Amino acid sequence: MAKEEKIVKLNRVVSIPDFIENNLDEEQLDAVINAKGRALIIAGPGSGKTQTITYKIAYLINSGVNPREILLVTFTRRAARDMISRAQKASSVDLSPMTAGTFHHVCNLLLRRYASLLGFKNSYTILDEEDARALINMARRERISAYKEEGKNVRLPSASVIQKVISYAVNTMSTISDAVTSHFSEYFAVIEDIERIKERYEEKKWNQNALDYDDLLFFTYKLLNENESVRQKIASNYQWVLVDEFQDTNLLQLEIAEFLSSVHKNLIVVGDDGQSIYSFRGARYQNIWDFSSKDDCRVFKLQTNYRSTPQIVSLINHLIPNNVFEKTLRSSRPDGPKPAVVTTWDKQDEALFVANEIVDLMNAGVAGEDIGVLYRSHYHSFDLQLELSRKNVYFTVYSGLRFVETAHIKDMLAFIKLIYNPRDQISWDRCLRLFEGVGKVTSRRVVDRVLNAIESGKDPFEILAKNKSVKKVDIERFSSLIGKIKDETLPSSILDIVYNDFYSDYLLKRYPDHRERAADIERLIDISARYRSIDSFLSDILLSEEVRIDPADKRKQEGVVLTTIHQAKGLEWKVVFILSVNPGDLPSGFAIGEGRLDEEARIFYVAITRARDILYICRQQTGSRSPYYGNKFIMKSEEMDFIKAIPEDMVEWITVE
């Protein structure tokens, strides 16, 4: 059932600069000129969403709006930088005063100014996911120890599972009980334990003056919701609030956006509910419906697809998911081949077919980086990885740890964190345990002395230098190193000293790939040299998902991309292969068992919209490797088989024998 909406026709009431009118189609121009007040821009795939936002900013600047009065919220820092850079070139105005970035970045900026109103210090440190998980694990172990003292043995979920439950509850503004009931029902029996662990986790964060990523959203919401004068002051600063990828927002983010635009009432949101695929993080595609249901909301549609051929766009139109805004895409591209549905016997045959096609395409002149292979779950790529390796085809798998989540980078950052926030127990512990002979007990003893010194109003670094309670360990070397960096204010200086005086030797002894890790740290030091304060460096490095290790092998940069569909969002390739479109694989068996077929349809929709010229949809006669979900056999009904929804004349049907 299509969502009913109000459409606003183009109404030109002011002179439009040539640099705007000449670069936009009619629908984009309509949105740029007339989107004001409460406005929703439904941006179909490949319809120039970034272009529209960019020129909306340029149009506002050209109309006399001060850059300081514009707030742009995106889902990656890279997207924000890209849009600001383009808008700056288009308008020829310095846009550096604009506030732009992710929700977490914007919230961090606000909390740094108003943290004291919430009871904690502005110098709080930000826990990344691993640090947060470590703190949760401490609380979990305390819970287990309490049971043991009562003579009971209990098995609790891992810290990573508990972390997911807590995060989901925060982002959906629900209780632990509600979160478990709706999304983690297998842990229903330990709801009370998770609630107690969450309470203890919150205490530990508070005592350490630390916030995790979810706290940045929660406390900003709390600040704006409970302090009307502060809300008025902050919202007064932003005459225009623009939010990208609105279909991926959660309830907290929706409320924050509403608060930030509450004075001037100009809230422009851009998104496509058909591409909302992150419900497991708390994202609600219904936010678009709720937002547009208000009487004063204007709706604009971008329906010209500049990415894909007419043949691919026809398939996209036919497979637009249910329960989303109705739209009909039009291709601006020349004709191309029909999409192909390829049936193989099993996944090994699928891998062989895809690998052979990739080799043929590359021999015909298609660059490896112009080929994307998409799949629902990572393990769907294993057979293909082996086959591509056999054929000496270079490929890159979009998975693995983020740059700042690798052990050696976290070690280096921990030294900066403890200088910036001496209450950061996790960073003290991480640094201490890098030194020979320091284990859990010794570390705890030293950290306790440091924290006690802080509570007594003493200099924790001086107490550390006078420490006599620990023997037969390398505490003196640690104390000497801390003494050298404790008064440094530049992050690059701290990192230089730590690396040259200690960590380069540690790498050599600890890691067989010490050369690669050393290159990573040198890259980190280069990045840190851009910053004149520890605060700005830590905020950017910990909130930015765009800092990556540059591949040393250029051929890998040019390789075929293997990625899950979720990680492919926002990307595109000339040629796209979608693997294992079988009930149990895509849609996934878990989703089928839980009745979440609507989201699986949106995931498939996102996959087919990534292709520019050539699209292969692969399936197997033998179906999923795991045809059973629990005790229920996955029946291949038409509802569960996305291939059955494709008209016969819309694609080429290929059977590999």
XYZ file of C-alpha atoms in Angstrom:
657
model
C 0.000 0.000 0.000
C 1.532 3.303 -1.074
C 1.783 6.163 1.363
C -0.432 9.130 0.567
C 1.366 12.429 0.418
C 1.045 16.106 -0.420
C 2.999 17.290 -3.469
C 4.043 20.912 -3.946
C 4.463 22.190 -7.503
C 7.300 24.481 -8.518
C 6.524 28.062 -7.575
C 9.143 30.502 -8.785
C 8.784 33.725 -6.859
C 12.380 34.920 -6.768
C 15.173 35.226 -9.285
C 17.159 32.005 -9.514
C 20.931 32.303 -10.010
C 22.140 30.727 -13.244
C 24.710 28.584 -11.415
C 21.812 26.853 -9.634
C 19.222 26.656 -12.396
C 21.704 25.345 -14.967
C 22.838 22.458 -12.775
C 19.527 21.023 -11.587
C 16.586 19.222 -13.127
C 13.038 20.485 -12.567
C 12.368 18.324 -9.497
C 15.699 19.138 -7.879
C 15.173 22.837 -8.560
C 11.690 22.671 -7.045
C 13.112 21.193 -3.837
C 15.990 23.663 -3.678
C 13.762 26.719 -4.086
C 10.562 25.725 -2.308
C 11.634 23.375 0.480
C 11.158 25.464 3.605
C 9.418 25.172 6.903
C 8.785 21.482 7.445
C 9.787 19.694 4.226
C 10.477 16.121 3.175
C 12.496 15.387 0.046
C 11.961 11.803 -1.123
C 15.144 11.017 -3.048
C 14.942 7.910 -5.195
C 18.163 5.946 -5.794
C 20.595 7.715 -8.111
C 18.420 10.837 -8.239
C 21.039 13.410 -7.271
C 20.343 13.666 -3.548
C 23.794 15.049 -2.749
C 23.507 17.551 -5.605
C 20.165 18.758 -4.262
C 21.412 19.246 -0.709
C 24.544 20.938 -1.993
C 22.601 23.466 -4.056
C 20.040 23.966 -1.292
C 22.897 25.199 0.880
C 24.260 27.341 -1.955
C 20.767 28.766 -2.578
C 20.360 29.691 1.088
C 23.758 31.404 1.115
C 22.899 33.273 -2.102
C 19.633 34.381 -0.452
C 21.569 36.041 2.360
C 21.540 33.336 5.038
C 24.636 33.415 7.248
C 26.559 30.084 7.123
C 26.553 30.056 10.938
C 22.761 29.763 10.831
C 22.783 26.506 8.828
C 23.099 23.072 10.451
C 23.747 20.058 8.230
C 23.446 16.591 9.763
C 24.685 13.594 7.776
C 25.425 9.954 8.571
C 29.142 10.108 7.756
C 31.693 12.849 8.261
C 32.846 12.267 4.699
C 29.369 13.052 3.330
C 29.308 16.306 5.292
C 32.741 17.336 4.046
C 31.785 16.488 0.468
C 28.551 18.498 0.567
C 30.182 21.520 2.199
C 33.047 21.443 -0.292
C 30.660 21.330 -3.253
C 28.389 24.035 -1.834
C 31.402 26.247 -1.166
C 32.571 25.911 -4.781
C 29.068 26.588 -6.087
C 28.435 29.648 -3.912
C 32.026 30.984 -3.786
C 31.490 31.674 -0.077
C 33.575 30.393 2.842
C 31.326 27.865 4.607
C 33.719 26.933 7.407
C 31.443 28.647 10.001
C 28.687 26.112 9.183
C 28.002 23.348 11.681
C 28.067 20.059 9.805
C 28.669 16.415 10.642
C 27.063 13.308 12.043
C 24.480 13.357 14.806
C 27.175 12.128 17.194
C 29.546 14.909 16.128
C 26.909 17.632 16.515
C 25.816 16.248 19.886
C 29.400 16.148 21.089
C 29.838 19.836 20.176
C 26.774 20.743 22.242
C 27.662 18.577 25.226
C 31.179 19.999 25.422
C 29.519 23.350 26.230
C 26.669 22.209 28.446
C 27.872 19.001 30.125
C 27.939 20.677 33.534
C 24.164 21.161 33.378
C 23.854 17.384 33.246
C 26.216 16.798 36.152
C 29.432 15.747 34.440
C 32.578 17.577 33.349
C 33.161 19.061 29.888
C 36.439 17.099 29.714
C 34.631 13.765 29.465
C 36.255 11.145 27.280
C 34.409 9.179 24.624
C 34.422 5.407 24.922
C 34.666 3.610 21.613
C 32.792 0.320 21.251
C 35.631 -1.832 22.559
C 36.219 0.345 25.633
C 32.496 0.411 26.345
C 32.342 -3.370 26.005
C 35.254 -3.737 28.443
C 33.398 -1.639 31.017
C 30.222 -3.643 30.500
C 32.246 -6.809 30.992
C 33.481 -5.488 34.352
C 29.886 -4.964 35.431
C 28.972 -8.409 34.082
C 31.759 -10.082 36.074
C 30.643 -8.309 39.227
C 27.157 -9.739 38.683
C 28.555 -13.238 38.216
C 30.722 -12.866 41.345
C 27.678 -11.846 43.371
C 25.912 -15.019 42.268
C 28.937 -17.125 43.209
C 28.984 -15.623 46.695
C 25.404 -16.860 47.048
C 26.501 -20.298 45.919
C 24.782 -19.992 42.542
C 26.133 -20.645 39.083
C 24.612 -18.540 36.330
C 25.366 -18.167 32.640
C 24.928 -14.630 31.365
C 25.148 -13.379 27.769
C 28.538 -12.112 26.638
C 29.451 -8.472 27.108
C 29.043 -7.873 23.366
C 25.462 -9.180 23.444
C 24.612 -7.077 26.497
C 26.149 -4.071 24.754
C 23.854 -4.563 21.757
C 20.783 -4.845 23.983
C 21.682 -1.689 25.903
C 22.447 0.242 22.712
C 19.193 -0.806 21.073
C 17.210 0.223 24.147
C 18.858 3.661 24.271
C 18.429 4.382 20.564
C 14.800 3.280 20.498
C 14.027 5.083 23.778
C 12.744 1.841 25.246
C 13.421 -0.192 28.365
C 15.701 -3.215 28.533
C 12.599 -5.343 28.977
C 11.016 -3.928 25.816
C 14.252 -4.310 23.838
C 14.682 -7.934 24.855
C 11.039 -8.765 24.208
C 11.034 -7.242 20.727
C 14.521 -8.040 19.394
C 16.451 -10.301 21.774
C 13.826 -12.749 22.977
C 16.393 -15.513 23.508
C 17.623 -13.564 26.561
C 14.213 -13.129 28.144
C 15.194 -15.184 31.212
C 18.023 -12.787 32.118
C 16.260 -9.444 31.639
C 16.772 -8.500 35.278
C 20.482 -9.341 35.094
C 20.930 -7.158 32.013
C 19.073 -4.331 33.746
C 21.375 -4.559 36.785
C 24.467 -4.733 34.575
C 23.288 -1.644 32.690
C 22.832 0.235 35.967
C 26.344 -0.698 37.110
C 27.748 0.213 33.677
C 26.137 3.650 33.942
C 27.702 4.116 37.384
C 31.139 3.193 36.108
C 30.904 5.618 33.206
C 29.742 8.373 35.518
C 32.591 7.764 37.968
C 35.116 7.918 35.138
C 33.570 10.997 33.498
C 33.162 9.002 30.287
C 30.404 8.691 27.687
C 29.823 6.065 25.037
C 28.514 6.857 21.547
C 24.881 6.313 22.521
C 25.297 8.649 25.496
C 26.133 11.494 23.118
C 22.640 11.192 21.645
C 20.836 10.408 24.901
C 22.328 13.261 26.933
C 21.816 15.758 24.116
C 18.165 14.724 23.990
C 17.992 15.045 27.782
C 19.639 18.472 27.664
C 17.247 19.809 25.018
C 14.167 18.167 26.505
C 14.667 19.267 30.103
C 16.235 22.721 29.683
C 13.885 25.000 27.774
C 16.156 28.053 27.967
C 19.124 26.080 26.645
C 16.979 24.559 23.912
C 15.769 28.010 22.872
C 19.309 29.372 22.862
C 20.734 26.517 20.775
C 17.789 26.331 18.361
C 17.913 30.102 17.861
C 21.371 29.691 16.354
C 20.101 27.523 13.495
C 17.692 29.193 11.089
C 17.910 26.131 8.838
C 18.372 22.476 9.824
C 19.043 19.948 7.047
C 19.122 16.192 7.761
C 20.405 13.661 5.222
C 19.536 9.918 5.112
C 16.483 10.558 7.257
C 15.203 7.006 6.732
C 18.114 5.793 8.883
C 17.349 7.969 11.904
C 16.143 6.505 15.190
C 13.703 8.019 17.665
C 16.405 9.879 19.575
C 17.737 11.473 16.414
C 14.251 12.435 15.256
C 13.569 14.176 18.568
C 16.941 15.955 18.511
C 16.289 17.249 14.979
C 12.857 18.509 16.056
C 14.367 20.295 19.060
C 17.164 21.929 17.059
C 14.660 23.372 14.565
C 12.063 24.353 17.170
C 12.631 28.121 16.968
C 12.885 28.946 13.250
C 10.827 25.898 12.141
C 12.893 25.218 9.013
C 13.587 21.474 9.086
C 14.433 19.935 5.696
C 14.902 16.161 5.715
C 16.061 14.046 2.790
C 15.685 10.301 2.461
C 14.107 7.261 0.834
C 12.085 4.969 3.067
C 12.604 2.226 0.486
C 16.287 2.158 1.455
C 15.861 1.910 5.231
C 17.799 -1.239 6.213
C 19.188 -0.560 9.685
C 16.370 -1.497 12.047
C 18.807 -3.665 14.016
C 20.438 -0.398 15.108
C 17.112 1.155 16.024
C 16.553 3.008 12.729
C 12.882 3.617 11.873
C 11.756 4.133 8.295
C 8.462 5.148 9.934
C 10.208 8.392 10.958
C 9.597 9.568 7.393
C 5.884 8.772 7.691
C 5.602 10.374 11.127
C 7.461 13.461 9.947
C 5.333 13.869 6.810
C 2.026 13.244 8.592
C 2.076 16.732 10.143
C -0.288 19.120 8.354
C 2.393 21.708 7.634
C 4.799 19.274 5.931
C 5.625 19.753 2.235
C 6.715 16.721 0.205
C 9.040 16.835 -2.798
C 10.132 13.915 -4.982
C 13.332 13.323 -6.919
C 12.511 10.638 -9.479
C 15.054 10.987 -12.298
C 17.645 8.236 -11.969
C 21.069 9.305 -13.277
C 22.835 6.099 -12.243
C 21.267 3.142 -14.007
C 20.189 2.161 -17.520
C 16.457 2.123 -18.423
C 16.462 -1.687 -18.253
C 17.761 -1.691 -14.676
C 15.466 1.190 -13.668
C 12.440 -0.753 -14.969
C 13.358 -3.599 -12.639
C 13.901 -1.172 -9.765
C 10.430 0.330 -10.293
C 8.870 -3.127 -10.292
C 10.618 -4.107 -7.052
C 9.989 -0.944 -5.020
C 9.113 -2.298 -1.556
C 5.642 -2.144 -0.037
C 4.625 0.436 2.551
C 6.808 3.239 1.190
C 6.149 6.519 -0.590
C 4.992 5.877 -4.131
C 7.431 6.939 -6.822
C 8.197 6.141 -10.445
C 11.831 6.465 -11.440
C 12.904 7.628 -14.895
C 16.318 6.775 -16.312
C 18.389 9.492 -17.970
C 20.823 6.910 -19.353
C 21.048 5.227 -22.796
C 19.779 1.670 -23.173
C 21.819 -1.234 -21.864
C 21.466 -5.005 -21.504
C 18.608 -6.477 -19.520
C 19.455 -7.534 -15.964
C 20.220 -11.262 -15.793
C 18.871 -13.849 -13.352
C 21.460 -16.616 -13.187
C 20.566 -20.038 -11.795
C 23.376 -22.399 -10.798
C 23.201 -25.799 -9.140
C 24.936 -24.783 -5.893
C 27.137 -22.083 -4.393
C 30.356 -23.537 -5.772
C 28.924 -23.317 -9.275
C 27.759 -19.796 -8.480
C 31.283 -18.836 -7.403
C 32.781 -20.366 -10.545
C 30.273 -18.553 -12.792
C 30.812 -15.176 -11.112
C 34.607 -15.544 -11.133
C 34.611 -16.471 -14.812
C 32.361 -13.537 -15.687
C 34.613 -11.177 -13.746
C 37.669 -12.440 -15.605
C 35.858 -11.989 -18.940
C 34.726 -8.477 -17.988
C 38.224 -7.448 -16.946
C 39.680 -8.917 -20.138
C 37.129 -6.816 -22.031
C 38.443 -3.672 -20.354
C 36.226 -3.283 -17.271
C 38.359 -2.158 -14.318
C 38.247 -4.293 -11.195
C 37.065 -1.412 -9.008
C 34.058 -1.005 -11.306
C 32.779 -4.451 -10.294
C 30.887 -5.021 -7.048
C 29.773 -8.358 -5.600
C 27.000 -7.993 -3.002
C 25.574 -10.496 -0.527
C 23.297 -10.606 2.497
C 25.836 -12.156 4.900
C 29.605 -12.261 4.849
C 29.881 -16.026 4.663
C 28.103 -15.972 1.288
C 31.357 -14.680 -0.202
C 33.692 -17.439 1.005
C 33.388 -19.682 -2.072
C 33.894 -16.724 -4.377
C 36.933 -15.515 -2.431
C 38.578 -18.895 -2.974
C 37.693 -18.938 -6.668
C 38.957 -15.415 -7.277
C 42.191 -16.297 -5.471
C 42.652 -19.326 -7.706
C 42.254 -17.112 -10.766
C 44.648 -14.460 -9.390
C 41.910 -11.821 -9.419
C 42.613 -9.071 -6.900
C 39.690 -8.244 -4.653
C 38.930 -6.222 -1.546
C 36.522 -7.371 1.140
C 34.748 -4.485 2.852
C 35.033 -5.846 6.361
C 37.452 -5.937 9.259
C 38.339 -3.542 12.003
C 38.186 0.193 11.653
C 41.503 1.984 11.836
C 40.887 3.303 15.345
C 39.741 -0.099 16.575
C 43.003 -1.910 15.863
C 44.983 -2.811 18.977
C 48.101 -0.764 18.228
C 46.163 2.412 17.392
C 44.036 2.029 20.527
C 47.221 1.625 22.581
C 48.604 4.902 21.284
C 45.327 6.766 21.767
C 45.076 5.509 25.357
C 48.124 7.586 26.347
C 46.484 10.740 25.013
C 43.189 9.887 26.707
C 44.684 9.505 30.174
C 46.526 12.829 29.836
C 43.296 14.529 28.754
C 41.100 12.827 31.354
C 43.088 11.315 34.262
C 39.869 9.685 35.517
C 39.803 7.395 32.477
C 40.372 4.059 34.229
C 40.262 1.999 31.028
C 43.037 4.017 29.396
C 45.238 3.782 32.502
C 44.719 0.032 32.565
C 45.438 -0.362 28.834
C 48.684 1.629 29.050
C 49.912 -0.037 32.219
C 49.413 -3.538 30.862
C 51.653 -2.830 27.894
C 54.597 -2.909 30.286
C 56.359 -6.078 31.290
C 55.128 -7.740 34.456
C 51.940 -5.681 34.803
C 48.816 -7.798 34.976
C 45.280 -7.237 36.187
C 46.138 -7.124 39.891
C 49.084 -4.760 39.549
C 47.217 -2.511 37.164
C 44.229 -2.315 39.493
C 46.495 -1.398 42.398
C 48.197 1.407 40.480
C 44.944 2.743 39.026
C 43.354 2.783 42.492
C 46.231 4.954 43.763
C 45.823 7.316 40.813
C 42.066 7.673 41.308
C 42.462 8.120 45.068
C 44.965 10.910 44.412
C 42.458 12.672 42.173
C 39.724 12.387 44.815
C 42.145 13.837 47.396
C 42.944 16.792 45.182
C 46.502 15.631 44.485
C 48.369 15.431 41.189
C 47.894 11.817 39.998
C 51.030 11.985 37.879
C 53.177 12.941 40.862
C 51.665 10.118 42.904
C 52.498 7.726 40.096
C 56.130 8.878 40.043
C 56.418 8.221 43.798
C 54.717 4.832 43.608
C 56.498 2.301 45.853
C 53.786 -0.322 46.169
C 54.685 -2.263 43.042
C 57.908 -4.209 42.695
C 59.570 -6.430 40.105
C 57.706 -4.799 37.235
C 58.476 -2.079 34.717
C 56.565 0.650 36.563
C 59.566 2.989 36.616
C 59.742 3.023 32.826
C 55.992 3.703 32.657
C 56.271 6.519 35.221
C 59.193 8.053 33.328
C 57.240 8.003 30.065
C 54.169 9.595 31.658
C 56.413 12.263 33.147
C 57.575 13.209 29.668
C 54.105 13.582 28.171
C 51.965 14.868 31.052
C 52.537 18.558 30.240
C 52.329 18.221 26.459
C 49.345 19.901 24.814
C 49.811 18.816 21.214
C 48.540 15.318 20.379
C 51.359 14.812 17.848
C 53.974 15.541 20.521
C 52.486 12.959 22.877
C 52.339 10.334 20.160
C 55.894 11.077 19.010
C 57.307 10.654 22.517
C 55.329 7.494 23.271
C 56.262 5.890 19.969
C 59.965 6.774 19.954
C 60.618 6.189 23.658
C 58.618 3.010 24.080
C 56.076 1.715 21.617
C 58.334 1.118 18.602
C 60.316 -1.348 20.739
C 57.077 -2.883 22.021
C 55.870 -3.434 18.445
C 59.088 -5.152 17.508
C 58.772 -7.626 20.380
C 55.018 -8.130 20.261
C 53.909 -8.382 16.631
C 55.234 -10.360 13.655
C 53.772 -7.681 11.337
C 55.458 -4.853 13.249
C 56.436 -3.022 10.054
C 52.828 -2.688 8.885
C 51.697 -1.618 12.342
C 54.515 0.918 12.563
C 53.332 2.404 9.257
C 49.815 2.694 10.725
C 51.137 4.600 13.737
C 53.157 6.906 11.523
C 49.908 7.605 9.663
C 48.188 8.342 12.990
C 50.951 10.786 13.944
C 50.591 12.508 10.561
C 46.856 12.898 11.172
C 47.392 14.207 14.716
C 49.759 16.915 13.451
C 46.730 18.655 11.909
C 45.317 19.382 15.379
C 46.343 22.032 17.882
C 44.401 20.578 20.802
C 43.885 17.160 22.354
C 40.138 17.797 22.594
C 39.600 18.360 18.867
C 41.869 15.469 17.905
C 40.148 12.917 20.151
C 36.690 14.097 19.164
C 37.422 13.791 15.456
C 39.432 10.580 15.521
C 36.943 8.717 17.721
C 33.811 9.958 15.969
C 35.061 9.603 12.400
C 34.483 6.338 10.597
C 36.365 7.654 7.587
C 39.944 7.342 8.873
C 41.316 4.245 7.239
C 44.630 2.533 6.629
C 45.609 3.152 3.031
C 46.304 -0.163 1.278
C 50.006 -0.536 0.554
C 49.301 -2.565 -2.591
C 47.785 -0.330 -5.292
C 46.422 -3.366 -7.065
C 44.158 -4.015 -4.088
C 42.757 -0.490 -4.409
C 41.840 -1.366 -7.982
C 40.396 -4.759 -7.118
C 36.905 -6.169 -7.341
C 34.848 -5.203 -4.284
C 33.155 -7.914 -2.207
C 30.738 -6.459 0.318
C 27.587 -7.058 2.268
C 24.576 -5.130 0.997
C 24.464 -3.088 4.193
C 28.031 -1.899 3.628
C 27.282 -1.188 -0.048
C 24.711 1.477 0.805
C 25.641 4.722 -0.933
C 28.071 3.016 -3.327
C 27.689 2.073 -6.996
C 29.484 0.051 -9.663
C 29.256 -0.413 -13.427
C 28.715 -4.121 -12.890
C 26.982 -5.659 -9.863
C 26.578 -9.315 -8.921
C 24.107 -10.183 -6.153
C 24.834 -13.588 -4.648
C 22.456 -16.218 -3.255
C 19.031 -14.663 -3.727
C 17.355 -17.723 -2.199
C 14.866 -18.014 0.662
C 17.045 -18.532 3.722
C 19.934 -16.502 2.295
C 18.198 -13.413 0.903
C 15.714 -13.059 2.537
C 17.647 -14.392 5.515
C 16.378 -17.347 7.509
C 16.353 -15.308 10.695
C 14.231 -12.589 9.104
C 11.809 -15.185 7.758
C 11.508 -16.765 11.187
C 10.885 -13.396 12.815
C 8.464 -12.164 10.146
C 10.672 -9.287 8.967
C 10.252 -9.759 5.221
C 9.558 -6.053 4.576
C 13.067 -5.072 5.591
C 14.574 -7.935 3.578
C 12.723 -6.594 0.527
C 14.290 -3.193 1.160
C 17.725 -4.814 1.434
C 17.215 -6.504 -1.955
C 15.999 -3.169 -3.357
C 19.162 -1.424 -2.168
C 21.256 -4.143 -3.824
C 19.708 -3.827 -7.294
C 19.951 -0.034 -7.199
C 23.760 -0.147 -6.903
C 24.248 -1.184 -10.575
C 24.912 1.314 -13.346
C 25.238 -0.780 -16.516
C 25.101 -4.535 -15.863
C 23.246 -6.462 -13.141
C 23.443 -10.175 -12.336
C 21.063 -11.681 -9.771
C 22.289 -15.134 -8.760
C 20.387 -18.016 -7.183
C 20.889 -21.762 -6.761
C 18.638 -24.705 -7.546
C 19.668 -26.311 -4.268
C 18.778 -23.126 -2.403
C 20.180 -22.087 0.944
C 22.914 -24.085 2.626
C 20.837 -23.730 5.789
C 17.263 -24.482 4.741
C 16.229 -24.922 8.358
C 15.629 -22.098 10.772
C 15.193 -23.574 14.228
C 12.751 -26.437 13.734
C 10.854 -24.749 10.926
C 11.518 -25.640 7.313
C 11.754 -22.576 5.109
C 9.161 -23.116 2.381
C 9.881 -21.418 -0.916
C 6.644 -19.514 -1.166
C 6.356 -16.674 -3.653
C 6.372 -14.206 -0.790
C 9.744 -15.493 0.390
C 11.342 -15.837 -3.044
C 12.189 -12.413 -4.460
C 12.964 -13.893 -7.890
C 9.319 -14.915 -8.326
C 8.298 -11.246 -8.246
C 10.306 -10.499 -11.404
C 8.343 -10.508 -14.716
C 9.733 -12.936 -17.271
C 10.232 -10.324 -19.997
C 12.077 -7.862 -17.753
C 15.281 -9.907 -17.364
C 17.434 -12.410 -19.187
C 17.176 -15.889 -17.672
C 20.438 -17.861 -17.582
C 20.845 -21.415 -16.321
C 24.403 -22.632 -15.746
C 24.869 -26.362 -16.300
